Short mmCIF file of C-alpha atoms and ligand atoms in Angstrom, two decimals:
data_model
loop_
_atom_site.label_atom_id
_atom_site.label_comp_id
_atom_site.label_asym_id
_atom_site.label_seq_id
_atom_site.Cartn_x
_atom_site.Cartn_y
_atom_site.Cartn_z
CA MET R 1 20.90 -27.20 -21.12
CA THR R 2 17.15 -27.31 -20.65
CA HIS R 3 15.46 -24.25 -19.28
CA VAL R 4 12.61 -24.99 -16.91
CA ARG R 5 9.88 -22.35 -16.77
CA ALA R 6 8.00 -21.72 -13.56
CA VAL R 7 4.45 -22.60 -14.57
CA ILE R 8 1.59 -20.80 -12.78
CA PRO R 9 -1.60 -22.94 -12.87
CA ASP R 10 -4.86 -21.49 -14.27
CA ASP R 11 -6.62 -21.08 -10.93
CA PHE R 12 -3.64 -19.87 -8.88
CA GLU R 13 -4.32 -16.55 -7.14
CA LEU R 14 -3.34 -15.41 -3.64
CA PRO R 15 -5.58 -13.03 -1.64
CA VAL R 16 -4.67 -9.36 -2.16
CA GLU R 17 -5.34 -8.75 1.58
CA ALA R 18 -2.40 -11.02 2.45
CA PHE R 19 0.06 -8.59 0.80
CA ASP R 20 1.31 -5.04 1.20
CA ILE R 21 -0.48 -3.14 -1.58
CA PRO R 22 -0.12 0.64 -2.10
CA LEU R 23 -3.20 2.48 -0.86
CA CYS R 24 -3.88 3.98 -4.29
CA TYR R 25 -4.42 0.50 -5.77
CA GLN R 26 -6.43 -1.10 -2.96
CA GLY R 27 -9.80 -2.19 -4.37
CA ASP R 28 -8.44 -2.25 -7.94
CA LEU R 29 -7.03 -5.78 -7.70
CA SER R 30 -8.68 -9.18 -7.28
CA GLY R 31 -5.68 -11.44 -6.72
CA VAL R 32 -1.90 -11.76 -6.55
CA VAL R 33 -0.60 -14.13 -9.23
CA ILE R 34 3.15 -13.76 -8.60
CA PRO R 35 4.50 -12.02 -5.48
CA GLU R 36 7.51 -9.76 -6.07
CA GLY R 37 9.80 -11.94 -3.92
CA LEU R 38 9.14 -14.92 -6.16
CA VAL R 39 10.02 -12.85 -9.23
CA ARG R 40 13.38 -11.99 -7.66
CA ASP R 41 14.13 -15.65 -6.89
CA ARG R 42 13.25 -16.71 -10.40
CA VAL R 43 15.27 -13.90 -12.06
CA ARG R 44 18.36 -15.00 -10.13
CA ARG R 45 18.16 -18.49 -11.62
CA LEU R 46 17.26 -17.15 -15.07
CA ALA R 47 20.45 -15.05 -15.08
CA LYS R 48 22.49 -18.18 -14.33
CA ASP R 49 20.78 -20.06 -17.17
CA ILE R 50 21.43 -17.15 -19.56
CA ASN R 51 25.08 -16.97 -18.58
CA ALA R 52 25.53 -20.73 -18.94
CA GLU R 53 24.09 -20.63 -22.44
CA ILE R 54 25.60 -17.42 -23.81
CA GLY R 55 28.95 -17.67 -22.05
CA ASN R 56 31.86 -15.29 -22.18
CA LYS R 57 31.15 -13.12 -25.19
CA PRO R 58 30.31 -9.43 -25.55
CA ILE R 59 26.58 -9.04 -25.21
CA ALA R 60 24.14 -6.14 -25.54
CA LEU R 61 21.04 -6.24 -23.37
CA LEU R 62 18.09 -4.47 -24.98
CA CYS R 63 15.36 -3.28 -22.63
CA VAL R 64 11.94 -3.02 -24.26
CA LEU R 65 10.30 -0.09 -22.48
CA LYS R 66 8.19 0.60 -20.66
CA GLY R 67 6.90 -2.79 -19.49
CA SER R 68 10.23 -4.49 -18.86
CA TYR R 69 11.93 -1.75 -16.85
CA LYS R 70 11.74 -3.60 -13.51
CA PHE R 71 12.55 -7.01 -14.98
CA PHE R 72 15.48 -5.49 -16.91
CA THR R 73 16.99 -3.85 -13.85
CA ALA R 74 16.70 -7.04 -11.80
CA LEU R 75 18.10 -9.17 -14.63
CA VAL R 76 21.07 -6.87 -15.29
CA GLU R 77 21.94 -6.98 -11.60
CA GLU R 78 21.75 -10.78 -11.43
CA LEU R 79 23.59 -11.20 -14.73
CA THR R 80 26.37 -8.94 -13.49
CA ASN R 81 26.79 -11.33 -10.54
CA ALA R 82 26.55 -14.41 -12.76
CA ARG R 83 29.15 -12.94 -15.17
CA SER R 84 31.72 -12.06 -12.53
CA ALA R 85 34.33 -14.31 -14.16
CA CYS R 86 33.65 -13.01 -17.70
CA THR R 87 36.31 -11.00 -19.50
CA GLU R 88 33.93 -9.64 -22.16
CA PRO R 89 31.68 -6.73 -21.18
CA MET R 90 27.92 -6.44 -21.21
CA THR R 91 26.26 -3.26 -22.51
CA VAL R 92 22.71 -1.93 -22.07
CA ASP R 93 20.36 -0.29 -24.58
CA PHE R 94 16.77 0.91 -24.45
CA ILE R 95 13.92 0.97 -26.93
CA ARG R 96 10.24 1.85 -26.57
CA VAL R 97 7.47 -0.23 -28.10
CA LYS R 98 3.75 0.50 -27.77
CA SER R 99 0.81 -1.66 -28.82
CA TYR R 100 -1.81 -1.91 -26.09
CA GLU R 101 -4.85 0.17 -25.18
CA ASP R 102 -7.21 -0.87 -22.37
CA GLN R 103 -6.85 -4.67 -22.20
CA SER R 104 -6.18 -5.53 -25.82
CA SER R 105 -3.47 -5.34 -28.43
CA THR R 106 -4.24 -2.63 -30.97
CA GLY R 107 -2.47 -4.69 -33.64
CA GLN R 108 -0.43 -1.62 -34.53
CA ILE R 109 3.05 -1.60 -33.13
CA GLN R 110 5.10 1.56 -32.80
CA ILE R 111 8.85 1.24 -32.23
CA MET R 112 10.47 4.38 -30.88
CA GLY R 113 14.12 5.21 -30.29
CA LEU R 114 15.16 3.59 -33.57
CA SER R 115 18.20 5.82 -34.09
CA ASN R 116 19.91 3.96 -31.23
CA LEU R 117 19.46 0.66 -33.01
CA ASP R 118 22.37 1.32 -35.39
CA GLU R 119 24.66 0.89 -32.41
CA LEU R 120 23.54 -2.75 -32.28
CA LYS R 121 24.88 -3.57 -35.76
CA GLY R 122 27.00 -6.74 -35.75
CA LYS R 123 26.33 -7.39 -32.07
CA SER R 124 24.82 -10.30 -30.12
CA VAL R 125 21.68 -8.96 -28.49
CA LEU R 126 19.55 -10.29 -25.65
CA VAL R 127 16.10 -8.73 -26.07
CA VAL R 128 14.48 -8.31 -22.64
CA ASP R 129 10.70 -7.95 -22.76
CA ASP R 130 7.92 -8.13 -20.19
CA ILE R 131 5.40 -10.52 -21.74
CA SER R 132 4.53 -12.45 -24.86
CA ASP R 133 0.81 -12.57 -25.67
CA THR R 134 -0.01 -12.57 -29.39
CA GLY R 135 3.73 -12.51 -30.14
CA ARG R 136 3.28 -9.62 -32.57
CA THR R 137 5.43 -7.06 -30.71
CA LEU R 138 8.42 -9.33 -30.27
CA ALA R 139 8.19 -10.64 -33.84
CA LYS R 140 8.17 -7.10 -35.23
CA LEU R 141 11.09 -6.10 -33.05
CA LEU R 142 13.17 -9.16 -33.99
CA THR R 143 12.56 -8.48 -37.70
CA THR R 144 13.61 -4.85 -37.23
CA LEU R 145 16.78 -5.90 -35.41
CA LYS R 146 17.65 -8.33 -38.21
CA GLU R 147 17.14 -5.57 -40.79
CA THR R 148 19.42 -3.31 -38.73
CA GLY R 149 22.20 -5.89 -39.04
CA VAL R 150 22.18 -7.41 -35.56
CA GLU R 151 24.22 -10.62 -35.72
CA LYS R 152 22.45 -12.82 -33.18
CA THR R 153 19.41 -12.41 -30.94
CA TRP R 154 18.06 -14.21 -27.90
CA THR R 155 14.88 -13.32 -26.04
CA ALA R 156 14.38 -13.14 -22.28
CA LEU R 157 10.78 -12.79 -21.14
CA LEU R 158 9.42 -12.20 -17.67
CA LEU R 159 6.09 -13.78 -18.63
CA SER R 160 4.76 -16.01 -21.36
CA LYS R 161 0.96 -16.22 -21.61
CA ARG R 162 -0.60 -19.62 -22.15
CA VAL R 163 -2.38 -18.65 -25.37
CA LYS R 164 -2.05 -19.56 -29.01
CA ARG R 165 0.37 -17.06 -30.56
CA VAL R 166 -0.77 -15.09 -33.61
CA VAL R 167 2.90 -14.98 -34.62
CA ASP R 168 5.43 -17.58 -33.45
CA VAL R 169 8.51 -16.08 -31.82
CA PRO R 170 11.50 -17.72 -30.17
CA GLU R 171 11.21 -17.60 -26.37
CA ASP R 172 14.71 -18.50 -25.26
CA PHE R 173 14.55 -17.61 -21.57
CA VAL R 174 11.19 -17.36 -19.81
CA ALA R 175 10.79 -16.65 -16.10
CA PHE R 176 7.10 -17.60 -15.72
CA GLU R 177 4.39 -19.14 -17.85
CA ILE R 178 1.05 -17.66 -16.80
CA PRO R 179 -2.66 -18.28 -17.54
CA ASP R 180 -4.49 -16.22 -20.16
CA LYS R 181 -5.48 -13.35 -17.86
CA PHE R 182 -4.81 -9.64 -18.13
CA ILE R 183 -2.25 -8.89 -15.44
CA VAL R 184 -0.58 -5.77 -14.04
CA GLY R 185 2.35 -4.92 -11.79
CA TYR R 186 6.14 -5.30 -11.79
CA GLY R 187 6.37 -2.94 -14.77
CA LEU R 188 3.20 -4.06 -16.57
CA ASP R 189 0.44 -1.49 -16.90
CA TYR R 190 -3.23 -0.91 -17.51
CA ASN R 191 -3.39 2.42 -19.34
CA GLN R 192 -0.08 3.42 -17.71
CA LYS R 193 -1.20 2.67 -14.13
CA PHE R 194 0.10 -0.17 -11.89
CA ARG R 195 3.66 -0.24 -13.30
CA ASP R 196 4.91 0.74 -9.84
CA LEU R 197 3.03 -2.10 -8.12
CA GLY R 198 5.58 -4.70 -6.96
CA HIS R 199 3.47 -7.86 -7.19
CA ILE R 200 2.03 -9.27 -10.41
CA CYS R 201 -1.75 -9.10 -9.98
CA VAL R 202 -5.13 -9.58 -11.63
CA MET R 203 -7.39 -6.52 -11.68
CA SER R 204 -10.84 -6.32 -10.14
CA PRO R 205 -13.84 -5.27 -12.29
CA SER R 206 -13.95 -1.91 -10.44
CA GLY R 207 -10.25 -1.29 -11.12
CA ILE R 208 -10.78 -1.98 -14.82
CA GLU R 209 -13.71 0.43 -14.88
CA LYS R 210 -11.84 3.14 -12.95
CA TYR R 211 -8.87 3.38 -15.34
CA LYS R 212 -10.65 2.66 -18.64
CA THR R 213 -9.87 5.15 -21.42
CA HIS R 214 -12.95 4.48 -23.59
P1 LIG M 1 1.81 -9.05 -27.94
O1 LIG M 1 2.33 -8.20 -29.08
O2 LIG M 1 0.36 -9.36 -28.07
O3 LIG M 1 2.63 -10.29 -27.67
O4 LIG M 1 1.83 -8.16 -26.65
C1 LIG M 1 2.96 -7.76 -26.12
C2 LIG M 1 2.84 -6.47 -25.33
O5 LIG M 1 1.50 -6.18 -24.90
C3 LIG M 1 3.61 -6.66 -24.09
O6 LIG M 1 4.96 -6.29 -24.28
C4 LIG M 1 2.87 -5.82 -23.08
O7 LIG M 1 3.40 -4.50 -23.09
C5 LIG M 1 1.46 -5.84 -23.54
N1 LIG M 1 0.67 -6.86 -22.79
C6 LIG M 1 0.29 -8.09 -23.19
N2 LIG M 1 -0.43 -8.74 -22.25
C7 LIG M 1 -0.50 -7.91 -21.20
C8 LIG M 1 -1.09 -8.02 -19.89
O8 LIG M 1 -1.71 -9.02 -19.49
N3 LIG M 1 -0.96 -6.93 -19.08
C9 LIG M 1 -0.30 -5.80 -19.45
N4 LIG M 1 0.28 -5.66 -20.66
C10 LIG M 1 0.19 -6.70 -21.53
MG1 LIG M 2 5.98 -4.65 -23.76
#
């Protein structure tokens, strides 16, 4: 089965004023790249694709916190529907990975919550992450899972950035391919802000300045 990604063109941005944006973030955004409703539609189909490919076997879904918390919740819900005829259960696990400061990858990746990983030994794991940019985070995580003794891994990504990867990683299920822009919303942050914003947006220069750490 071929998986078709929803490709967002380079210049595609909808006016922020056309959407319901929390007051605290008004002025901090310059455009909506993917409205929340579109994410929901796409996640529904992605869950069907995942189920068609993986089929009726026990599967562990691994949520890579914090960025994928919204995507994970939506995907688990849709997968539960898609798997209604399955006899093998699905389990959920959580791990925290940190690599970004301001708008760039620090190159250092911290994986937290490792003690839980032993529970994944011998299992088939679907790694659910928010976005692939340089590919470093996912590559490091997949290596760690292999070392832990995980039997099989797939990756499900909300977003895949149209950039040359520093490290090549398998992207098995991708909801959207997006241009090389720093984006926030639907779980993705800028110095911990904007995770609660529903739509996936591009920040305005004043928003970037306002929440800068350095
Ligand atoms: P990578 O290791 O460069 O592939 O980056 C992966 C991680 O960096 C993601 O899981 C995100 O947490 C974060 N990240 C990458 N691009 C963005 C972005 O545009 N906005 C917010 N976070 C991002
Ligand atoms: Mg992440």
